[in-house]
Coordinates of C-alpha atoms in Angstrom, one line a residue:
M1 CA 161.7 69.2 120.1
N2 CA 163.6 68.9 116.7
F3 CA 162.1 70.5 113.6
G4 CA 163.5 70.4 110.1
G5 CA 164.9 73.7 108.7
D6 CA 162.2 74.3 106.1
F7 CA 159.4 73.4 108.4
K8 CA 160.8 75.7 111.1
Q9 CA 161.1 78.6 108.7
L10 CA 157.5 78.0 107.5
V11 CA 156.2 78.0 111.0
T12 CA 158.3 81.1 111.9
L13 CA 157.0 83.1 109.0
S14 CA 153.3 82.1 109.3
R15 CA 150.9 84.8 110.4
D16 CA 148.8 82.2 112.1
M17 CA 149.7 81.1 115.6
I18 CA 150.8 77.4 115.4
C19 CA 151.1 75.5 118.6
I20 CA 151.8 72.0 120.0
H21 CA 150.1 71.0 123.2
E22 CA 150.0 68.3 125.8
P23 CA 146.7 66.4 125.8
D24 CA 145.7 68.5 128.7
G25 CA 146.3 71.6 126.7
S26 CA 149.6 72.9 128.1
Y27 CA 151.8 74.6 125.5
L28 CA 154.9 72.6 124.3
F29 CA 155.6 74.8 121.3
V30 CA 154.3 78.3 120.3
S31 CA 155.2 80.0 117.0
P32 CA 156.4 83.7 116.9
A33 CA 153.0 84.9 115.6
S34 CA 151.7 84.6 119.2
Y35 CA 153.2 88.0 120.1
E36 CA 151.4 89.9 117.3
I37 CA 148.1 88.1 118.0
T38 CA 148.0 87.8 121.8
G39 CA 150.7 90.2 123.0
Y40 CA 152.5 87.2 124.6
S41 CA 155.9 86.0 123.4
P42 CA 156.3 82.2 122.9
D43 CA 158.5 82.0 126.0
E44 CA 155.7 83.6 128.1
L45 CA 153.2 80.9 127.0
L46 CA 155.4 77.7 127.1
G47 CA 154.4 75.4 129.9
R48 CA 151.2 77.4 130.6
N49 CA 147.7 76.1 130.2
P50 CA 145.7 78.0 127.6
Y51 CA 142.6 78.0 129.8
D52 CA 144.4 80.6 131.9
F53 CA 144.0 82.9 128.9
F54 CA 140.6 82.0 127.6
H55 CA 137.7 84.4 128.3
P56 CA 135.8 82.9 131.3
E57 CA 132.5 82.8 129.4
D58 CA 134.0 80.7 126.6
R59 CA 136.0 78.1 128.6
E60 CA 133.2 75.6 128.9
A61 CA 132.3 75.8 125.2
I62 CA 136.0 75.3 124.2
L63 CA 136.3 72.3 126.5
S64 CA 133.1 70.5 125.3
G65 CA 133.2 71.7 121.7
S66 CA 136.8 71.5 120.8
H67 CA 139.2 70.1 123.4
K68 CA 137.4 66.9 124.4
P69 CA 136.5 65.9 120.8
A70 CA 140.2 66.4 119.8
Q71 CA 141.3 64.2 122.7
L72 CA 139.0 61.5 121.4
G73 CA 140.7 61.7 118.0
D74 CA 138.4 64.1 116.1
D75 CA 140.6 66.0 113.6
T76 CA 137.9 68.4 112.2
V77 CA 137.3 70.5 115.3
R78 CA 137.1 74.3 114.6
I79 CA 135.9 76.9 117.1
A80 CA 135.7 80.7 117.6
Y81 CA 136.3 82.1 121.0
R82 CA 137.8 85.0 123.0
F83 CA 141.5 85.0 124.1
V84 CA 142.4 87.7 126.7
H85 CA 145.3 89.7 125.2
K86 CA 148.2 90.7 127.4
D87 CA 147.0 94.3 127.6
G88 CA 143.6 93.0 128.9
H89 CA 141.3 93.3 125.9
A90 CA 139.6 90.2 124.3
V91 CA 140.9 89.0 120.9
W92 CA 138.6 86.8 118.8
L93 CA 140.4 83.7 117.6
E94 CA 139.4 80.8 115.3
T95 CA 141.3 77.7 116.1
L96 CA 141.5 74.4 114.3
T97 CA 142.6 71.5 116.6
R98 CA 144.0 68.2 115.3
P99 CA 145.2 65.3 117.4
V100 CA 148.7 63.9 117.0
L101 CA 148.7 60.1 117.3
D102 CA 151.4 57.6 118.2
E103 CA 152.0 54.2 116.4
S104 CA 149.2 52.6 118.5
G105 CA 146.7 55.3 117.5
Q106 CA 146.7 57.0 120.9
V107 CA 146.5 60.8 121.1
V108 CA 149.8 62.0 122.5
R109 CA 149.8 65.6 121.4
L110 CA 147.4 68.3 120.1
H111 CA 148.2 70.5 117.2
T112 CA 146.4 73.9 116.9
T113 CA 146.4 76.7 114.3
S114 CA 144.8 79.9 115.4
R115 CA 144.1 83.2 113.5
D116 CA 142.8 86.5 114.6
I117 CA 139.2 87.0 113.4
S118 CA 138.4 90.1 115.6
D119 CA 137.7 92.3 112.6
A120 CA 135.4 89.8 111.0
V121 CA 133.5 89.3 114.3
E122 CA 133.2 93.0 114.8
Q123 CA 131.9 93.5 111.2
R124 CA 129.5 90.6 111.7
T125 CA 128.3 92.1 115.0
R126 CA 127.8 95.5 113.3
I127 CA 125.8 93.8 110.5
Q128 CA 123.6 92.0 113.1
E129 CA 123.0 95.2 114.9
Q130 CA 122.1 97.0 111.7
N131 CA 119.8 94.1 110.7
T132 CA 118.2 94.3 114.2
L133 CA 117.7 98.1 113.8
L134 CA 116.4 97.5 110.2
S135 CA 113.9 94.9 111.5
M136 CA 112.8 97.3 114.2
G137 CA 112.4 100.1 111.7
Q138 CA 110.4 97.8 109.3
A139 CA 108.2 96.7 112.2
L140 CA 107.5 100.3 113.2
S141 CA 106.8 101.4 109.6
G142 CA 105.0 98.3 108.5
I143 CA 107.6 97.5 105.8
G144 CA 109.0 94.2 104.8
S145 CA 111.6 93.1 102.2
W146 CA 111.2 90.4 99.6
E147 CA 112.9 88.7 96.7
V148 CA 112.0 86.2 94.0
D149 CA 114.5 84.0 92.2
L150 CA 113.0 83.8 88.7
L151 CA 115.2 80.8 87.8
T152 CA 114.2 78.6 90.7
N153 CA 110.8 80.1 91.5
Q154 CA 111.9 80.5 95.1
V155 CA 110.5 83.4 97.2
N156 CA 112.3 84.9 100.3
W157 CA 110.1 87.1 102.6
S158 CA 111.5 89.0 105.6
R159 CA 109.9 88.8 109.0
G160 CA 108.3 92.2 108.3
I161 CA 106.5 91.2 105.2
R162 CA 105.4 87.9 106.8
K163 CA 103.9 90.0 109.6
I164 CA 102.0 92.1 107.1
H165 CA 100.5 88.9 105.6
D166 CA 99.8 87.3 109.0
L167 CA 102.3 84.5 108.4
D168 CA 103.6 83.2 111.8
D169 CA 106.1 80.7 110.5
D170 CA 108.9 80.4 107.9
T171 CA 106.8 78.3 105.5
A172 CA 108.5 78.1 102.1
L173 CA 106.6 80.1 99.4
T174 CA 106.4 80.0 95.6
V175 CA 105.3 82.7 93.2
A176 CA 101.9 81.0 92.9
D177 CA 101.6 81.2 96.7
V178 CA 102.4 84.9 96.7
L179 CA 99.9 85.7 93.8
N180 CA 97.1 83.9 95.8
F181 CA 97.4 86.7 98.5
Y182 CA 96.2 89.3 96.0
I183 CA 92.4 89.8 95.6
N184 CA 89.9 91.5 93.3
E185 CA 91.6 93.7 90.6
S186 CA 94.9 93.5 92.4
R187 CA 95.4 89.9 91.4
E188 CA 95.2 90.8 87.7
V189 CA 97.6 93.7 88.2
A190 CA 100.1 91.5 90.0
E191 CA 100.0 88.9 87.3
T192 CA 100.4 91.6 84.6
R193 CA 103.4 93.1 86.3
L194 CA 105.0 89.7 86.7
G195 CA 104.5 89.1 83.0
S196 CA 106.0 92.5 82.1
I197 CA 109.1 91.7 84.2
M198 CA 109.7 88.5 82.3
I199 CA 109.3 90.3 78.9
D200 CA 110.9 93.7 79.4
G201 CA 112.6 93.6 82.8
V202 CA 110.9 96.8 84.1
G203 CA 110.3 97.3 87.8
F204 CA 107.1 98.5 89.3
D205 CA 105.4 100.5 92.1
E206 CA 101.8 99.5 92.8
K207 CA 99.1 99.7 95.4
L208 CA 97.6 96.2 95.8
Q209 CA 94.9 94.7 98.0
V210 CA 95.7 91.4 99.8
R211 CA 93.8 88.9 101.9
T212 CA 96.1 87.8 104.7
A213 CA 96.5 84.3 106.0
R214 CA 94.0 85.2 108.8
G215 CA 91.4 86.6 106.3
R216 CA 92.1 90.3 106.8
E217 CA 91.8 92.5 103.7
L218 CA 94.2 95.3 103.5
W219 CA 96.0 97.6 101.0
T220 CA 99.8 97.4 100.5
R221 CA 102.3 99.3 98.5
V222 CA 104.7 96.9 96.6
I223 CA 107.9 98.2 95.0
G224 CA 110.0 95.9 92.9
A225 CA 113.3 96.2 91.0
V226 CA 114.7 93.7 88.5
E227 CA 118.2 92.2 88.3
Q228 CA 119.3 91.0 84.9
V229 CA 122.1 88.8 83.7
D230 CA 123.0 88.9 79.9
G231 CA 119.8 90.9 79.3
R232 CA 117.6 88.2 81.0
P233 CA 115.7 88.9 84.3
V234 CA 116.9 86.5 87.0
R235 CA 115.8 88.1 90.2
V236 CA 113.1 90.5 91.4
Y237 CA 113.5 92.2 94.8
G238 CA 111.9 95.1 96.7
V239 CA 109.8 96.1 99.6
C240 CA 106.2 95.9 100.7
Q241 CA 104.5 98.3 103.0
D242 CA 101.2 98.2 104.9
I243 CA 99.4 101.3 103.7
D244 CA 95.8 100.2 104.6
R245 CA 95.0 102.9 107.1
E246 CA 96.4 105.7 104.9
Y247 CA 94.9 104.3 101.8
R248 CA 91.4 104.0 103.3
H249 CA 91.7 107.4 104.8
Q250 CA 92.6 108.9 101.4
R251 CA 89.8 107.0 99.7
E252 CA 87.3 108.3 102.3
L253 CA 88.5 111.9 101.8
Q254 CA 88.2 111.5 98.0
Q255 CA 84.7 110.1 98.4
M256 CA 83.8 113.1 100.6
V257 CA 85.2 115.4 97.9
D258 CA 83.2 113.6 95.2
V259 CA 80.0 113.7 97.3
L260 CA 80.4 117.4 98.1
T261 CA 81.2 118.1 94.4
S262 CA 78.1 116.1 93.4
R263 CA 76.0 117.9 96.0
N264 CA 77.2 121.3 94.7
R265 CA 76.2 120.4 91.1
Q266 CA 72.8 119.2 92.3
M267 CA 72.2 122.3 94.3
E268 CA 73.2 124.5 91.3
E269 CA 70.6 122.5 89.2
V270 CA 68.0 123.0 91.9
H271 CA 68.8 126.7 92.0
R272 CA 68.4 127.0 88.2
M273 CA 65.1 125.1 88.3
L274 CA 63.8 127.3 91.1
S275 CA 64.7 130.4 89.1
H276 CA 63.1 129.1 85.9
N277 CA 60.0 127.3 87.2
I278 CA 58.9 129.9 89.8
K279 CA 59.8 132.9 87.7
G280 CA 57.0 132.3 85.1
P281 CA 54.1 131.7 87.5
A282 CA 55.2 134.4 89.8
G283 CA 55.4 136.9 87.0
N284 CA 51.9 135.9 85.8
I285 CA 50.5 136.4 89.2
G286 CA 52.0 139.9 89.4
I287 CA 50.5 140.9 86.0
L288 CA 47.1 139.5 87.0
I289 CA 47.2 141.4 90.3
D290 CA 48.0 144.6 88.5
T291 CA 45.1 144.0 86.1
L292 CA 42.7 143.4 89.0
K293 CA 43.9 146.6 90.7
A294 CA 43.1 148.6 87.5
S295 CA 39.8 146.9 87.0
A296 CA 36.6 148.2 88.4
S297 CA 35.2 144.8 88.7
V298 CA 36.7 141.4 89.3
D299 CA 36.4 139.1 86.2
P300 CA 35.8 135.4 87.3
Q301 CA 38.0 134.2 84.4
L302 CA 40.9 136.3 85.8
L303 CA 40.3 134.8 89.3
E304 CA 40.4 131.3 87.8
M305 CA 43.7 132.1 86.0
L306 CA 45.1 133.5 89.3
R307 CA 44.1 130.3 91.1
E308 CA 45.7 128.1 88.4
N309 CA 49.0 130.0 88.6
A310 CA 48.9 129.8 92.4
N311 CA 48.4 126.1 92.2
L312 CA 51.3 125.8 89.7
M313 CA 53.6 127.7 92.1
S314 CA 52.5 125.5 95.0
G315 CA 53.2 122.3 93.1
T316 CA 56.6 123.6 92.0
I317 CA 57.4 124.5 95.6
D318 CA 56.4 120.9 96.7
K319 CA 58.7 119.4 94.1
M320 CA 61.6 121.7 95.0
S321 CA 61.2 120.5 98.6
E322 CA 61.5 116.9 97.5
L323 CA 64.6 117.7 95.5
I324 CA 66.2 119.5 98.5
S325 CA 65.4 116.5 100.7
A326 CA 67.0 114.2 98.1
S327 CA 70.2 116.4 98.2
T328 CA 70.6 116.0 102.0
I329 CA 73.4 113.8 103.1
V330 CA 72.2 111.2 105.7
A331 CA 74.7 109.5 108.0
K332 CA 75.1 105.8 108.3
P333 CA 73.5 104.3 111.4
D334 CA 75.6 102.6 114.1
S335 CA 73.6 99.3 113.9
P336 CA 72.4 97.3 111.0
R337 CA 68.9 97.9 109.5
S338 CA 66.8 95.0 108.2
L339 CA 66.2 95.0 104.5
R340 CA 63.0 93.0 105.0
D341 CA 61.6 95.6 107.4
S342 CA 62.2 98.4 104.9
W343 CA 60.6 96.3 102.1
E344 CA 57.6 95.5 104.3
K345 CA 56.9 99.2 104.8
A346 CA 57.0 99.9 101.1
R347 CA 54.9 96.8 100.4
R348 CA 52.1 98.0 102.7
I349 CA 52.0 101.3 100.8
L350 CA 52.0 99.5 97.4
D351 CA 49.6 96.6 98.3
A352 CA 46.6 98.0 96.5
R353 CA 48.5 98.6 93.3
V354 CA 50.2 95.2 93.5
E355 CA 46.8 93.5 93.9
E356 CA 45.2 95.5 91.2
C357 CA 47.7 94.5 88.5
G358 CA 48.2 91.0 89.8
A359 CA 52.0 91.5 90.2
R360 CA 54.2 88.7 91.6
I361 CA 57.1 89.9 93.7
D362 CA 59.9 87.6 94.8
V363 CA 62.3 88.8 97.5
D364 CA 65.6 87.2 98.7
F365 CA 67.8 89.0 101.2
S366 CA 69.7 86.0 102.4
E367 CA 73.1 87.2 101.1
A368 CA 72.8 90.5 103.1
P369 CA 69.8 90.5 105.4
A370 CA 70.8 93.6 107.4
L371 CA 73.1 96.6 106.6
R372 CA 74.4 99.7 108.3
Y373 CA 72.6 101.9 105.9
P374 CA 70.1 104.8 106.3
E375 CA 66.6 103.5 106.7
L376 CA 65.2 106.5 105.0
Y377 CA 67.1 105.7 101.8
L378 CA 66.3 102.0 101.9
D379 CA 62.6 102.9 102.1
S380 CA 63.0 105.2 99.2
Y381 CA 64.7 102.5 97.0
F382 CA 62.1 99.9 97.7
Y383 CA 59.2 102.2 97.1
N384 CA 60.5 104.0 93.9
F385 CA 61.8 101.0 92.0
V386 CA 58.9 98.7 92.8
S387 CA 56.3 101.4 92.0
N388 CA 58.1 102.1 88.7
A389 CA 58.1 98.4 87.9
I390 CA 54.3 98.4 88.4
K391 CA 53.7 101.7 86.7
Y392 CA 55.7 100.8 83.6
R393 CA 54.5 97.2 83.4
D394 CA 54.0 95.5 80.0
P395 CA 50.2 95.4 79.2
S396 CA 50.6 92.0 77.5
R397 CA 51.7 90.1 80.7
K398 CA 51.4 90.2 84.5
P399 CA 54.3 92.0 86.2
E400 CA 57.0 89.8 87.7
I401 CA 59.4 91.6 90.0
S402 CA 62.5 90.3 91.7
I403 CA 64.2 92.0 94.6
R404 CA 67.4 90.6 96.2
S405 CA 70.5 91.6 98.0
Q406 CA 73.8 90.4 96.5
L407 CA 77.5 90.2 97.5
S408 CA 79.9 90.7 94.6
G409 CA 83.6 91.1 95.3
A410 CA 84.0 93.5 98.1
D411 CA 80.7 95.3 97.5
V412 CA 77.0 94.9 98.5
Y413 CA 74.3 95.3 95.9
L414 CA 70.5 95.6 96.0
I415 CA 69.0 94.3 92.7
F416 CA 65.6 95.2 91.3
E417 CA 64.5 93.3 88.2
D418 CA 61.2 93.3 86.3
N419 CA 59.6 92.1 83.0
G420 CA 58.1 95.5 82.1
M421 CA 58.2 97.6 79.0
G422 CA 61.9 98.2 79.3
I423 CA 63.9 101.4 78.4
D424 CA 65.6 102.3 75.1
L425 CA 69.0 102.8 76.6
A426 CA 70.5 103.7 73.2
K427 CA 68.2 106.7 73.2
Y428 CA 67.8 107.6 76.8
R429 CA 70.9 106.4 78.7
D430 CA 72.6 109.8 78.9
R431 CA 69.5 111.4 80.6
L432 CA 68.2 108.4 82.4
F433 CA 68.7 109.9 85.8
A434 CA 68.3 113.6 85.0
L435 CA 65.5 115.7 86.5
N436 CA 62.0 115.5 85.1
Q437 CA 62.8 112.8 82.6
R438 CA 60.1 110.3 81.6
F439 CA 60.5 107.6 79.0
H440 CA 56.9 106.1 78.8
P441 CA 54.5 109.0 79.2
R442 CA 51.6 107.0 77.8
R443 CA 50.5 103.3 77.9
P444 CA 51.1 101.6 74.6
D445 CA 47.7 99.7 74.7
S446 CA 45.4 102.6 75.5
Q447 CA 47.5 105.8 75.1
E448 CA 46.4 106.9 78.5
P449 CA 48.9 109.0 80.3
I450 CA 51.1 107.3 82.9
E451 CA 51.3 109.2 86.2
G452 CA 54.8 110.3 87.3
S453 CA 56.9 113.3 88.2
G454 CA 60.2 112.2 86.7
L455 CA 61.9 112.6 90.1
G456 CA 62.2 109.0 91.4
L457 CA 65.3 107.9 89.6
F458 CA 67.0 111.2 90.1
M459 CA 66.4 111.1 93.8
C460 CA 67.5 107.5 94.2
K461 CA 70.7 108.1 92.3
N462 CA 71.6 111.1 94.4
Q463 CA 70.9 109.2 97.6
L464 CA 73.2 106.3 96.4
E465 CA 76.0 108.6 95.4
S466 CA 75.8 110.5 98.7
M467 CA 76.6 107.2 100.4
G468 CA 79.5 106.5 98.1
G469 CA 77.5 104.0 96.0
G470 CA 76.2 104.0 92.4
I471 CA 73.7 102.4 90.1
E472 CA 73.9 100.4 86.9
V473 CA 71.0 99.7 84.4
H474 CA 70.4 96.9 82.0
S475 CA 67.3 97.1 79.9
E476 CA 65.7 95.9 76.7
V477 CA 62.6 97.3 75.2
G478 CA 59.8 94.7 75.5
Q479 CA 61.9 92.5 77.8
G480 CA 62.3 94.3 81.1
T481 CA 64.8 96.2 83.2
R482 CA 67.4 95.4 85.9
F483 CA 68.6 98.1 88.3
S484 CA 71.8 97.1 90.3
L485 CA 72.2 99.4 93.2
R486 CA 75.8 99.4 94.7
L487 CA 75.2 100.3 98.3
G488 CA 78.9 100.2 99.4
S489 CA 81.5 97.8 100.6
R490 CA 81.0 94.9 102.9
E491 CA 83.5 96.4 105.4
E492 CA 81.5 99.6 105.6
L493 CA 78.0 98.1 105.7
F494 CA 78.3 94.9 107.8

């Protein structure tokens, strides 16, 4: 074949292997770069069919994906494949094939330009292997990566983070979609952090609660960094880890620490009360006994004083027994307990008092009819709060008492509400649940004393806190009172 001088020099100096082929692929011309790329000199390839040098596993792909389309006139065919080097190892080549047409438009030759891409393929393979290992590591550690383009509002989630959120497909997500996964206080925290990013470009590290696509509620740790261009945040990226098991375990440990700390304070208070309340009567009895021993005859008045002090000591011991019982931690039952059953037991005890004052009591346990909660404590709540509502009723109207279970957020509540005398919270809030505290010692209409030991609220609060719950009070003097008992989370009690 005859080539012009400039063209021949260009082909000779090219680092790509430039070839002319017969339509069947046989080499008609091979540039000198063949030796550097394949180990074969041009003379060793001329007249040979390149399929003799293609890797056996790639021959079919080359035929169907490159050779045949070029034979049919396609001049945009590009393919990557393995060529067996003269020393036996495989070289990755990328070849562009173009047909050479005669005057009638028939394909009479094929022109190829091939370059060695082995380094690029090796690097790509290493990256793929690293990505595979990274994906495996993310799966084992419950970690996923994410990024948000703040200019386009597009979100990219890795397979790991989609698994955390129970997303089985590659559905496109927006920032609004992502925020919708966060629940309770975590939603507000996520929105606040996003706003801070847009204003000051500061990253974050937060523990956030999510509800997954399948309705599971779990805790995650989300870490984000910010990329800025010309002082303007343009991208947020980071990782998300499933920390639900560890988070709940830590929370349970903290609750145990809080409960034990509370129990310790309560027992110290009980100890102080025992020392104070028994010391006086016991000392009096000792003095009286000494007096009796020194007396020739027993004075009836002294005997009466002895009996009174003995009764005081007996009553104190009974109260201390109640306090110690209230300080005992009771385990949650394995199966749910009916709230209505506990209420019925309390109602039977209180029936006579309810009928006497004409109280109307409405109950509604539809939101949480049964809970895994100690029956002993439920009985205590129903009895104490209903008996208090009757005891501290407003004399100007008949008592109306409402009892209901309520679901609020992730928690379960038991609500007691009445239209009684109410409590001056501005005056008594700080000692509302302290021992031996009474806020209505006498009836306003008759000034008769109201029976009570001042133990009920103290005991109920301790029982609630021993189960990881709490109590809130809303009250107005002359209007009534509402006690909201937080029994625990839905997950723990259902």
